[in-house]
Coordinates of C-alpha atoms in Angstrom, one line a residue:
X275 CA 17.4 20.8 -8.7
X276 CA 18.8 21.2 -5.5
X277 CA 21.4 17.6 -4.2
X278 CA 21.1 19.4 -1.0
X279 CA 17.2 19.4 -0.5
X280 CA 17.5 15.2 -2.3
X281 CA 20.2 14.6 0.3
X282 CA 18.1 15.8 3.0
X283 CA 15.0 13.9 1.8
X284 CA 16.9 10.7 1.6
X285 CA 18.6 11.1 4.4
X286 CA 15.4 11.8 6.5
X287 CA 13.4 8.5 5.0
X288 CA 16.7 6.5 5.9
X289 CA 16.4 7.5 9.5
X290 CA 12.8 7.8 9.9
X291 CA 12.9 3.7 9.1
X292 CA 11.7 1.3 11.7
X293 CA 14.1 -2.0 12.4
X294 CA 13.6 -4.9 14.5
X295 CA 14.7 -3.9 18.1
X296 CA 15.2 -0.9 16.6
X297 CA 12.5 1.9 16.1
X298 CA 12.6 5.3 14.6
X299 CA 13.1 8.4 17.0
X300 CA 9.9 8.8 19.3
X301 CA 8.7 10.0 22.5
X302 CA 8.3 6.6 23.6
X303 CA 5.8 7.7 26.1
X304 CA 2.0 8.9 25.4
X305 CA 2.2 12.4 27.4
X306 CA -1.8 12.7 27.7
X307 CA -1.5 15.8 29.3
X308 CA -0.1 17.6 26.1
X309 CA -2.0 15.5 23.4
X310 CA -2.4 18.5 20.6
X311 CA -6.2 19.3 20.1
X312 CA -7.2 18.0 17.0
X313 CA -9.1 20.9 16.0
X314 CA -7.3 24.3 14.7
X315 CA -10.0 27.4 16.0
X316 CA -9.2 31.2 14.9
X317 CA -10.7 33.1 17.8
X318 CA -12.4 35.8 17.0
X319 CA -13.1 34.9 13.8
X320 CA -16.9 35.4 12.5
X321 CA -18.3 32.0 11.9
X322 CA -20.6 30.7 9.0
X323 CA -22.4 28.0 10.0
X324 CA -23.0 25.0 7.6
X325 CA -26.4 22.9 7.1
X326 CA -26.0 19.4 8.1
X327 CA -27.6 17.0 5.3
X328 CA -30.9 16.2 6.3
X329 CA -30.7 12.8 3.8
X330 CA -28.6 10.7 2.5
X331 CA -27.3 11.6 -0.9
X332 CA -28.9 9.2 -3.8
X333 CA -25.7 7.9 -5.2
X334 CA -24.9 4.4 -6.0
X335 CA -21.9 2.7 -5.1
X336 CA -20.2 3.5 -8.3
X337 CA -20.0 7.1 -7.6
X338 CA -16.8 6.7 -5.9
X339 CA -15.0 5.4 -8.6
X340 CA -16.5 7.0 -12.0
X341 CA -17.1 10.4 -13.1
X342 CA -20.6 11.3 -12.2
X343 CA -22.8 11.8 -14.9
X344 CA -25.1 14.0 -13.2
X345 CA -25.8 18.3 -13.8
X346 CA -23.0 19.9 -11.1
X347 CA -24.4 21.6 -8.5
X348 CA -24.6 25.2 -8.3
X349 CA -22.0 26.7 -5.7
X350 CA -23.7 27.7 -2.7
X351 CA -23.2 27.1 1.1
X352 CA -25.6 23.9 0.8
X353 CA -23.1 22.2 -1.5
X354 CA -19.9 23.4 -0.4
X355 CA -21.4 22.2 3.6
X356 CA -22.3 18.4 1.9
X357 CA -18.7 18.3 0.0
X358 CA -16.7 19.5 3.6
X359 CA -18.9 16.8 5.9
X360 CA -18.8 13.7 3.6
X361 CA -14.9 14.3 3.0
X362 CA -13.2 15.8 5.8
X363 CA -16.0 16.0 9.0
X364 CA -16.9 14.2 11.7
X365 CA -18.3 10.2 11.0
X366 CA -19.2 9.4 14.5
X367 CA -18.3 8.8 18.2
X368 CA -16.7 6.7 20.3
X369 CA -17.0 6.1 24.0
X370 CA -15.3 4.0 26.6
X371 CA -15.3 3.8 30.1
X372 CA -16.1 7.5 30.5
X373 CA -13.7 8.6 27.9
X374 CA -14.9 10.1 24.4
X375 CA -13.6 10.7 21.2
X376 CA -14.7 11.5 17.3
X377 CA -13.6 9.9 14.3
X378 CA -13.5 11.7 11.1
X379 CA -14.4 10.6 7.2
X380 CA -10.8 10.9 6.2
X381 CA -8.6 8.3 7.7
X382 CA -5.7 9.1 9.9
X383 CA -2.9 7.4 11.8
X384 CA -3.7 7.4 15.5
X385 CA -6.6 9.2 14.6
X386 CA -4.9 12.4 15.3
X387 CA -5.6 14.1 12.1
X388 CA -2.9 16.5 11.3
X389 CA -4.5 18.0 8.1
X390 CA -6.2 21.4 7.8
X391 CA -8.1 22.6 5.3
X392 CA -8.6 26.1 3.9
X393 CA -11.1 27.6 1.1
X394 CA -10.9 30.8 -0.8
X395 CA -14.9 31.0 -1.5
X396 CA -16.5 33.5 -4.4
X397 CA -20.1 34.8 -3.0
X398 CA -22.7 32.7 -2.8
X399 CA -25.9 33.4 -1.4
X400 CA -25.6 36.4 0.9
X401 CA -22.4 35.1 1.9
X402 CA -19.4 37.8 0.8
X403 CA -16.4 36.4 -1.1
X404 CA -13.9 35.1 1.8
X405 CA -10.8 33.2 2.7
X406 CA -11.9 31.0 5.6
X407 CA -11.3 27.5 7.2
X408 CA -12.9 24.6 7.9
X409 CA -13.5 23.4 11.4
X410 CA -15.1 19.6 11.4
X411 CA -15.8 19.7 15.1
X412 CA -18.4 22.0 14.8
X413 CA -19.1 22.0 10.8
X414 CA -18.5 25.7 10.4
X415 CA -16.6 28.1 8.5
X416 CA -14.6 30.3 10.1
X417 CA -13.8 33.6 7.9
X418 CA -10.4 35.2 8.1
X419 CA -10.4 37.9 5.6
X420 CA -12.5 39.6 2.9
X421 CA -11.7 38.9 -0.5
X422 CA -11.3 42.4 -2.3
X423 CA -13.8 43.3 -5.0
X424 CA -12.2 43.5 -8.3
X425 CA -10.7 39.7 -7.3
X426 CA -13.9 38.7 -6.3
X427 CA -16.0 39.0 -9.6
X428 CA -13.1 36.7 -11.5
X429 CA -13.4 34.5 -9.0
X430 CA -16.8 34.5 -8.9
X431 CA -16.7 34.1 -13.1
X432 CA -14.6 30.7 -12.9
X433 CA -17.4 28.9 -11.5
X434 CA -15.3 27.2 -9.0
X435 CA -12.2 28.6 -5.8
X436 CA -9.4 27.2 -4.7
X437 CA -8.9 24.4 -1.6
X438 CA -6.1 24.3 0.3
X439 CA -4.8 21.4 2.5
X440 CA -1.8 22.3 4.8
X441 CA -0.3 19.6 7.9
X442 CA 0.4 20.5 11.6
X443 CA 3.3 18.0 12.0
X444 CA 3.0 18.5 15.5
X445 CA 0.0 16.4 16.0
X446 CA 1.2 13.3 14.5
X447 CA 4.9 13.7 16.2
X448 CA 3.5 14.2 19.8
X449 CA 2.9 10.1 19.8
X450 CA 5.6 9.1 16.6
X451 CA 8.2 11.4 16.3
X452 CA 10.4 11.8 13.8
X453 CA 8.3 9.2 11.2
X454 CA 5.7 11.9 11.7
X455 CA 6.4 13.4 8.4
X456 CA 5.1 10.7 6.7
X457 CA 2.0 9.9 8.6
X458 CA 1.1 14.1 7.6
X459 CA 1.9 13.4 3.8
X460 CA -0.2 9.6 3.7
X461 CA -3.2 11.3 5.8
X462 CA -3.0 14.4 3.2
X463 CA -3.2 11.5 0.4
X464 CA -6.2 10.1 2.3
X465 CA -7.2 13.7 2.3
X466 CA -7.4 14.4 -1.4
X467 CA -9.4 11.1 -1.9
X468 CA -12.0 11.9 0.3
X469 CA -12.4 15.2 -1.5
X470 CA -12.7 13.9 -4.7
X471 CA -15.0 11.3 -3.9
X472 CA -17.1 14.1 -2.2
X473 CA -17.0 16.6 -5.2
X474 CA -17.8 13.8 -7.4
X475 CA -21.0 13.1 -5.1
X476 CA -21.3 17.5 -6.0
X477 CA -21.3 16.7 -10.0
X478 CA -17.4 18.5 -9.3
X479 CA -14.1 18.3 -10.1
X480 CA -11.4 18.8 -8.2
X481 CA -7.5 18.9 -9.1
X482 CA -4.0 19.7 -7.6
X483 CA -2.6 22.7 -8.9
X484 CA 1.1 21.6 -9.4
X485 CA 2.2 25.6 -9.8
X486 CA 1.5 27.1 -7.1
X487 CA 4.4 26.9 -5.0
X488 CA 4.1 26.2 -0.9
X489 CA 5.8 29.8 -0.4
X490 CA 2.9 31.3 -2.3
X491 CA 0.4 29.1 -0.8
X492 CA 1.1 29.9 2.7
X493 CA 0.9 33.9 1.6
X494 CA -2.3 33.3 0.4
X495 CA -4.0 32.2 3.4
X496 CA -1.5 33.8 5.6
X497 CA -0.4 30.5 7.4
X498 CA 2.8 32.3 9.3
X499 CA -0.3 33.8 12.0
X500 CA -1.1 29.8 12.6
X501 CA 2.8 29.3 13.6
X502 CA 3.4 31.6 16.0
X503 CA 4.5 28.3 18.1
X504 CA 7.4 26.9 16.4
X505 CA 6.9 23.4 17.5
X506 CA 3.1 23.6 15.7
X507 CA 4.3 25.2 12.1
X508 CA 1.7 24.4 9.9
X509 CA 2.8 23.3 6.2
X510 CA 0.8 24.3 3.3
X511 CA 0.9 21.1 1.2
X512 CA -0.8 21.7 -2.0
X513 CA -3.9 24.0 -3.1
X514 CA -6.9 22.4 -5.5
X515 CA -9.3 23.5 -7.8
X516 CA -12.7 22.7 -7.2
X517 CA -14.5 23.6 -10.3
X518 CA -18.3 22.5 -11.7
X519 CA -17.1 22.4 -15.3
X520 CA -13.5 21.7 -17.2
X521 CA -11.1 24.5 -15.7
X522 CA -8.8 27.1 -16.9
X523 CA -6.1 25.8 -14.9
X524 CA -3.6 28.7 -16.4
X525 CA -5.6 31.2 -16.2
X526 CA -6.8 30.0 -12.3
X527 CA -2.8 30.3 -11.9
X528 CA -2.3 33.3 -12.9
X529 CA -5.0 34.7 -10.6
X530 CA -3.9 33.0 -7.6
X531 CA -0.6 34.9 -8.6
X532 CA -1.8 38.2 -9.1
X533 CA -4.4 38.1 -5.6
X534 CA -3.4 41.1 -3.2
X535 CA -2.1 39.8 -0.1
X536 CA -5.5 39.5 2.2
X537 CA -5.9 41.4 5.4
X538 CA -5.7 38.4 8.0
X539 CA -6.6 39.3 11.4
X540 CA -7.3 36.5 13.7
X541 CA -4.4 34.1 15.1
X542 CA -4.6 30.3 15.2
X543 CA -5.3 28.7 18.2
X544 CA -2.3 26.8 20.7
X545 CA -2.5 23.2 20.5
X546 CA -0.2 22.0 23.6
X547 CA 1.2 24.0 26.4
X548 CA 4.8 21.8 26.1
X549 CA 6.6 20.4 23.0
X550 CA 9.1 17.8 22.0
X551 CA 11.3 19.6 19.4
X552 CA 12.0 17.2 15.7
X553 CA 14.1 19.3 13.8
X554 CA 14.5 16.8 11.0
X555 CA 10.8 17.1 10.1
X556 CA 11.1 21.1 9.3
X557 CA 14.2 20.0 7.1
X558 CA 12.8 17.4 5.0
X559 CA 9.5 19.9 4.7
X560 CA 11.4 22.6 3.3
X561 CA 13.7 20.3 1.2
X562 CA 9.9 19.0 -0.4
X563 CA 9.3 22.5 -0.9
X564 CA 11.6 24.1 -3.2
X565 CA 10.0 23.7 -6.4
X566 CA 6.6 23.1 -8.0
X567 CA 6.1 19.6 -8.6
X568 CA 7.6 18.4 -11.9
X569 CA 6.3 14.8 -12.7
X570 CA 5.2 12.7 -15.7
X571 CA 1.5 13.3 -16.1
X572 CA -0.6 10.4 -15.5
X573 CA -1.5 7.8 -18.5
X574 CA -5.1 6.5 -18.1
X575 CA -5.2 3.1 -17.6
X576 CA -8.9 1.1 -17.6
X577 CA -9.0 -2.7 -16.9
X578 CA -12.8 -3.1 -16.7
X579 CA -14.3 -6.3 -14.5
X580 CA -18.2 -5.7 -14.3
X581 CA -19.4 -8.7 -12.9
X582 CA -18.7 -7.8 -9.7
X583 CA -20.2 -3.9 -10.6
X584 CA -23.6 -4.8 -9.7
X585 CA -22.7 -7.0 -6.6
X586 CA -23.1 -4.4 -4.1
X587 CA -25.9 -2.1 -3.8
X588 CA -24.9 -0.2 -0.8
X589 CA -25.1 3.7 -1.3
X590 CA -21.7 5.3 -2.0
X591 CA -22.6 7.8 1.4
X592 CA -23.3 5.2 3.3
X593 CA -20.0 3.5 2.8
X594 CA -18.2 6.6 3.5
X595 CA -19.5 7.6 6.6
X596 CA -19.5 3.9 7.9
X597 CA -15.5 3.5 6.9
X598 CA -13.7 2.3 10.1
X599 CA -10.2 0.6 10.8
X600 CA -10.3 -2.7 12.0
X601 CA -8.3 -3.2 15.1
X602 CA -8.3 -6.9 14.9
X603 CA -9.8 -9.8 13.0
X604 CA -11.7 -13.0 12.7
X605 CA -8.8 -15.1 10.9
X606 CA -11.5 -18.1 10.0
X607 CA -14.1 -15.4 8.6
X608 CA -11.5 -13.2 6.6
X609 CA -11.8 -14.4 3.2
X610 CA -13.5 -12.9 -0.1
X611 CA -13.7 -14.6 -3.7
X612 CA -11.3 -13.8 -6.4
X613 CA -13.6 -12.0 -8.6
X614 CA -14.0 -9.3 -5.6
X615 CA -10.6 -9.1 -4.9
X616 CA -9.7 -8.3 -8.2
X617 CA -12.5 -6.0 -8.5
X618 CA -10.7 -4.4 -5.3
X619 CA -7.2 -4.2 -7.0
X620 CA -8.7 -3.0 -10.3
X621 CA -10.6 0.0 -8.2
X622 CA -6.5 1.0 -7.7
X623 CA -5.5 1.3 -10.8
X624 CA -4.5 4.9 -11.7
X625 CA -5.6 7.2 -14.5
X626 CA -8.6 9.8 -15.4
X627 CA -10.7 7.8 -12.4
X628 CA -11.8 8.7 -9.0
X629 CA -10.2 9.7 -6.7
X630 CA -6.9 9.4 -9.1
X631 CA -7.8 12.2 -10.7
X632 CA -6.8 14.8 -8.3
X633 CA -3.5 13.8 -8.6
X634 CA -2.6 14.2 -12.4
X635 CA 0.8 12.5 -12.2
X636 CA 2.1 9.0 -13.2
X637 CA 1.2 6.3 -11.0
X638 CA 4.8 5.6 -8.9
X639 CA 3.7 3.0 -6.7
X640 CA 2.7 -0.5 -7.3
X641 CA 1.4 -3.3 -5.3
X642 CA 3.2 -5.9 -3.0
X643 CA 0.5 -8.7 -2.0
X644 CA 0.4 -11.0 1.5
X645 CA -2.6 -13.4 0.0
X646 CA -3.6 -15.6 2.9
X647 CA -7.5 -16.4 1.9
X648 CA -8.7 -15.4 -1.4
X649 CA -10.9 -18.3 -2.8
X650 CA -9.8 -19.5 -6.1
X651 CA -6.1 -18.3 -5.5
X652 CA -2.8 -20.0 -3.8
X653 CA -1.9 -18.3 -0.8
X654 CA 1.5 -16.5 -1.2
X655 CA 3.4 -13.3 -2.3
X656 CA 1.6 -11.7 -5.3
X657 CA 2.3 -8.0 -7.2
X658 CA -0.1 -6.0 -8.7
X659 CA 1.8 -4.0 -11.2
X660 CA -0.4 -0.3 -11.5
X661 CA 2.5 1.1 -14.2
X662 CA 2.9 -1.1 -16.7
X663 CA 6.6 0.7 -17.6
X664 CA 7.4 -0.9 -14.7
X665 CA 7.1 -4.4 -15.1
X666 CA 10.6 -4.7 -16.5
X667 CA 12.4 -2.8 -13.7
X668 CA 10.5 -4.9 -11.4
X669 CA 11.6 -8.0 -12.8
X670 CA 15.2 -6.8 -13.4
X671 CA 15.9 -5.9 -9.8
X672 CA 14.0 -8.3 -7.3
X673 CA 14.9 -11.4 -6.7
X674 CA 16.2 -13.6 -9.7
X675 CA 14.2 -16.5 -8.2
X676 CA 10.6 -15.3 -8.4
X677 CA 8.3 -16.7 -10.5
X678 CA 6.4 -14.1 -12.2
X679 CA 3.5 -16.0 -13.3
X680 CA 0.6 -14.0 -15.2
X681 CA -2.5 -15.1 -13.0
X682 CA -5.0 -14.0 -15.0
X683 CA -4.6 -13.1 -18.9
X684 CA -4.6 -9.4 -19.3
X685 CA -4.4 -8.7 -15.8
X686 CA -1.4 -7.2 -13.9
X687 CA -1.3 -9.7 -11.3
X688 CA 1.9 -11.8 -10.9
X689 CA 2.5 -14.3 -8.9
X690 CA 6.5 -14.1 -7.1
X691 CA 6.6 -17.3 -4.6
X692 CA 3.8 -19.8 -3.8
X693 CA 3.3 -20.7 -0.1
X694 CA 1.6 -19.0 3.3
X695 CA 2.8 -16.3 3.7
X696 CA 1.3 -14.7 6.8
X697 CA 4.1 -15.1 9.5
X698 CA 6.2 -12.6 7.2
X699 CA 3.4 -10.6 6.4
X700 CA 2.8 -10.3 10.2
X701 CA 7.0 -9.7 11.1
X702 CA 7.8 -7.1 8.2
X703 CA 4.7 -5.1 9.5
X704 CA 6.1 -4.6 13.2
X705 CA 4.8 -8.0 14.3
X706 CA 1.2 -6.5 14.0
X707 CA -1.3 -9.5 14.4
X708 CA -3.9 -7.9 11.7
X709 CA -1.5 -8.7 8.6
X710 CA -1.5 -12.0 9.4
X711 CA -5.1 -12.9 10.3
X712 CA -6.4 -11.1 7.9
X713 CA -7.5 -12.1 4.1
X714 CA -5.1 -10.6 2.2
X715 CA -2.2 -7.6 2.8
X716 CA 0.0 -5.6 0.9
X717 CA 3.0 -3.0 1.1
X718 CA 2.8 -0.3 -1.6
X719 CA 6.5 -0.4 -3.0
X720 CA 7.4 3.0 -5.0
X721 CA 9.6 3.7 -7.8
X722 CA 11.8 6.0 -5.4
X723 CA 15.1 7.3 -6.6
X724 CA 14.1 8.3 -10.4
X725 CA 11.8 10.9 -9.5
X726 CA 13.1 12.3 -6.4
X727 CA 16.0 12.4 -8.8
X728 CA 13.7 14.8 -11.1
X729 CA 12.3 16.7 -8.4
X730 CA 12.5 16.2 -4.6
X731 CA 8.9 18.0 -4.3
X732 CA 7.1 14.6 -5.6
X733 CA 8.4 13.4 -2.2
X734 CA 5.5 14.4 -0.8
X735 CA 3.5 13.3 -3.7
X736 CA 4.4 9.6 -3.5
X737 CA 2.5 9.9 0.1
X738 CA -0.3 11.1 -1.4
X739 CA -0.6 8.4 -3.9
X740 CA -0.3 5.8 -1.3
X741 CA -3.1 7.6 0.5
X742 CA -5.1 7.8 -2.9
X743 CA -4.6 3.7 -2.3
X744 CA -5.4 3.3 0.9
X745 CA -8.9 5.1 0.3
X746 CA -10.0 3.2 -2.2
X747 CA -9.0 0.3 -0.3
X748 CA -10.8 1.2 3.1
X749 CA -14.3 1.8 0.6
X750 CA -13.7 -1.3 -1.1
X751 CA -13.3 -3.6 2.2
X752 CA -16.7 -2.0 3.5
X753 CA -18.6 -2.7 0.1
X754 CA -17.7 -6.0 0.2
X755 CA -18.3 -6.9 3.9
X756 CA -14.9 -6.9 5.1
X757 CA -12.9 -4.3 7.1
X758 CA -9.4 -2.6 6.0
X759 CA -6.9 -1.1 8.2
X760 CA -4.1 1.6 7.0
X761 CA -0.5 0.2 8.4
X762 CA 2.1 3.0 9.0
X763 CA 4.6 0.7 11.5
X764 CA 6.4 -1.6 9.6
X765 CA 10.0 -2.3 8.8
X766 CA 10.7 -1.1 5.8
X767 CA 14.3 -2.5 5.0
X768 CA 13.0 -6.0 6.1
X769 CA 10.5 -5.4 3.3
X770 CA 13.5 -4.3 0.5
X771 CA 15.4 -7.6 1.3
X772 CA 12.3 -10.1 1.1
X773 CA 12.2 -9.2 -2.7
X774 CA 15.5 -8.7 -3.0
X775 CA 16.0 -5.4 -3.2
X776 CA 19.4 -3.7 -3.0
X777 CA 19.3 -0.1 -2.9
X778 CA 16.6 2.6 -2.8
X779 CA 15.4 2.6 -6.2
X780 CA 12.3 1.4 -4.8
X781 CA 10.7 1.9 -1.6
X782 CA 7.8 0.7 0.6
X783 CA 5.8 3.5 1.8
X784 CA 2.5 2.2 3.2
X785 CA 1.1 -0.9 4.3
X786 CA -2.6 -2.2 4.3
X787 CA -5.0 -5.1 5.2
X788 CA -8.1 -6.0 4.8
X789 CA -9.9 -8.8 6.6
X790 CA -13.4 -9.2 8.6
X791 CA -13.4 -7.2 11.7
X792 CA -13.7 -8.2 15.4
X793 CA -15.6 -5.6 17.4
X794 CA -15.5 -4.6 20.5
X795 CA -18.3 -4.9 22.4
X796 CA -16.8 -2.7 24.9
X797 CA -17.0 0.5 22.4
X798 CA -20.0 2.4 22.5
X799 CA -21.3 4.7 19.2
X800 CA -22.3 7.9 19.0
X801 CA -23.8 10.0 16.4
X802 CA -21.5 12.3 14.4
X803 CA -22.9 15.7 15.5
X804 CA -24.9 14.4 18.4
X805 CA -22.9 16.8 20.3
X806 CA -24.3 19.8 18.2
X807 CA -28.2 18.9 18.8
X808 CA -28.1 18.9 23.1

């Protein structure tokens, strides 16, 4: 382990923190005229064009939490077109006074979507074996290089290829600076869940593949041709295994390993013509990059509540391609029972679930909970404890005078302090109206030090998980009527001394709220591909 690369990640998250009167580093100024496209193009590039779904997929609601128990679907461009458009493409339009912009499945702060995704595909119909990359503005893949032969047929014989998700920084540090870093890594999280839900959907499975390292990953789909601008290096973040059946993960490793080096042609497209230069994000990158992740792998945990299984009977694509963030809400109308809301926190519990199971590691974060309105439960400051080897660390170092009271038998709900708690909800998160008026909110609060202390790589990870959160949570709000909104301002020492906290064994990473949206009437809808069928 390297105290160099921890003292660089530590030192980055300390100064990436917002204060009161006090933000991190940022522009501090939208420069429009050099907002980064959000759409990476390889000109040049032959393009494979994907099929649209025609109709909705006929999946229930619990698709996007249990294993499917359907036959997989064959590999073919049909299937891998559905899993890239209900996980990473377009979910509609907007428009506004002239002005027009798309929003995407997967969630992202600002909505400026810094993740990439890349695909090493075996041959499927008359379709060569290929390394290409995914471009959601058009739905099309665009191929880069050949896979050789001999590599090829194994691929081909592993009934499944490998996914890789990578983060231009650049995008997300154009309008937040140096906290960019973190929006990439919670968006990548976000990411990951979409995918999984969307294999799932396939009769799939898809998984991180904690061995490949970044320098190896960026080799393999030649990623140094996409940063021939400094200021828009491109990260490879992890590569996944999409498989129909139970993988070989060693022997998939040792392929990946032993694959030629591919003969890339075609460069990446420029994204702005001028740049704002954040050093501290390329350091805290490579420090996460060092070594392959070294974690605990994760315990299955199942807490089961179905009375609320059969409550809604909305279709599981339906939900994903109508997930929005709320930009306000209707304080008197944001409520939900307690039965739902624990059905929501249950839905985040980790283990062998979806989408936690594309992240094989021990959950690391837990729960931090603004009730306001939750029928059948005092308003106040709750946790939801997702590691139970946690509890006692918990207890031992936040504040001696919470209450800890089990709310429910067999539930990890506790309750800390009794009272309304929405003007601090609303102050730690940047003053932000929505986690005040809304029904409930939360900070996720991770176990911090210990396993940076293991390996600075699960920096990263710890982002991901939070995003893993978020998603559930943004599905959950929408099958229940309500609305959630992902929360990346917010002041994150503030957070540490409101429970007591005294050093950076633990540390909020994310925040989240969920409530019954106002819209805006103002804000018309589009189509998704409406642009494609002119």
């Amino acid at each position: 382990m390297s105290q160099t690369a921890l003292q660089t990640i530590k030192n980055y998250h300390q100064q990436s923190k917002h204060q009161p009167g006090r933000y991190a580093r940022a522009p501090g100024y939208m420069d429009w005229a050099n907002q980064p496209l959000p759409y990476r193009l390889y000109e040049g590039a032959q393009q494979i064009p994907l099929p649209l779904l025609q109709k909705t997929k006929d999946s229930p609601y619990s698709a996007l939490f249990q294993r499917a128990e359907k036959t997989a679907e064959s590999i073919s461009v049909e299937s891998i077109a559905s899993m890239l458009e209900l996980s990473l493409g377009l979910s509609a339009w907007k428009e506004y006074q002239g002005s027009e912009w798309a929003l995407r499945i997967n969630p992202s702060s600002g909505n400026l979507h810094p993740t990439e995704c890349y695909l090493l595909l075996p041959q499927v119909d008359q379709q060569a074996a290929a390394s290409v990359h995914y471009n959601p503005y058009v739905h099309l893949l665009e191929q880069r290089a050949t896979i050789p032969d001999d590599a090829a047929l194994a691929l081909k014989k592993m009934d499944g290829f490998p996914l890789m998700l990578s983060s231009i920084a650049w995008r997300e540090a154009w309008k937040y600076g140096e906290r960019a870093y973190r929006y990439c890594q919670h968006d990548l999280g976000h990411a990951l869940a979409a995918l999984n839900i969307a294999c799932n959907l396939n009769g799939w499975q898809i998984q991180v593949l904690p061995n490949i390292s970044a320098e190896k990953s960026e080799s393999l789909f030649a990623l140094a041709q996409s940063n021939h601008v400094q200021a828009e290096t491109e990260f490879a973040d992890c590569v996944c295994w999409v498989s129909r059946t139970t993988p070989d993960l060693a022997a998939i490793d040792q392929w990946l390993n032993q694959l030629p080096t591919l003969n890339y042609s075609h460069s990446a497209n420029q994204l702005s013509k001028v740049h704002i230069d954040w050093p501290i994000i390329n350091q805290v990158a490579s420090s996460s990059q060092q070594e392959p992740l070294q974690l605990t792998p994760a315990k299955k945990t199942t807490i089961i509540n179905p009375e609320t299984e059969s409550l809604c009977t909305a279709n599981a694509e339906t939900l994903i391609r109508q997930r929005r963030s709320a930009q306000s809400y209707d304080r008197a109308s944001s409520h939900l029972p307690l039965n739902t809301f624990l059905h929501n926190l249950q839905k985040t519990l980790p283990g062998n679930t979806i989408p936690f199971s594309v992240l094989p590691f021990e959950a690391q974060l837990d729960l931090v909970l603004f009730v306001h309105n939750v029928q059948g439960l005092a308003p106040g400051l709750y946790i939801w404890v997702r590691n139970e080897d946690h509890l006692p660390l918990l207890k031992a170092q936040m504040d001696s005078d919470f209450e800890w009271t089990e709310v429910i038998e067999q539930q990890p709900l506790y309750l800390l302090q009794a009272g309304n708690c929405r003007p601090i909800a609303k102050a730690v998160s940047c003053d932000q109206d929505i986690a005040g008026e809304s029904a409930f909110s939360l900070a996720m609060l991770a176990n911090f030090a210990a396993p940076l202390e293991k390996s600075p790589s699960c920096y990263p990870t710890l982002y991901w998980e939070s995003g893993l959160i978020g998603q559930v949570l943004y599905l959950q709000a929408e099958a229940f009527g309500l609305r959630g909104t992902g929360i990346g301002c917010f002041f994150d020492d503030q957070v540490h001394q409101l429970l007591g906290l005294k050093d950076d064994q633990w540390q909020t990473l994310y925040h989240f709220t969920v409530g019954k949206a106002i819209d805006d009437a103002r804000i018309a809808s589009k189509p998704a591909y409406f642009h494609l069928k002119q």
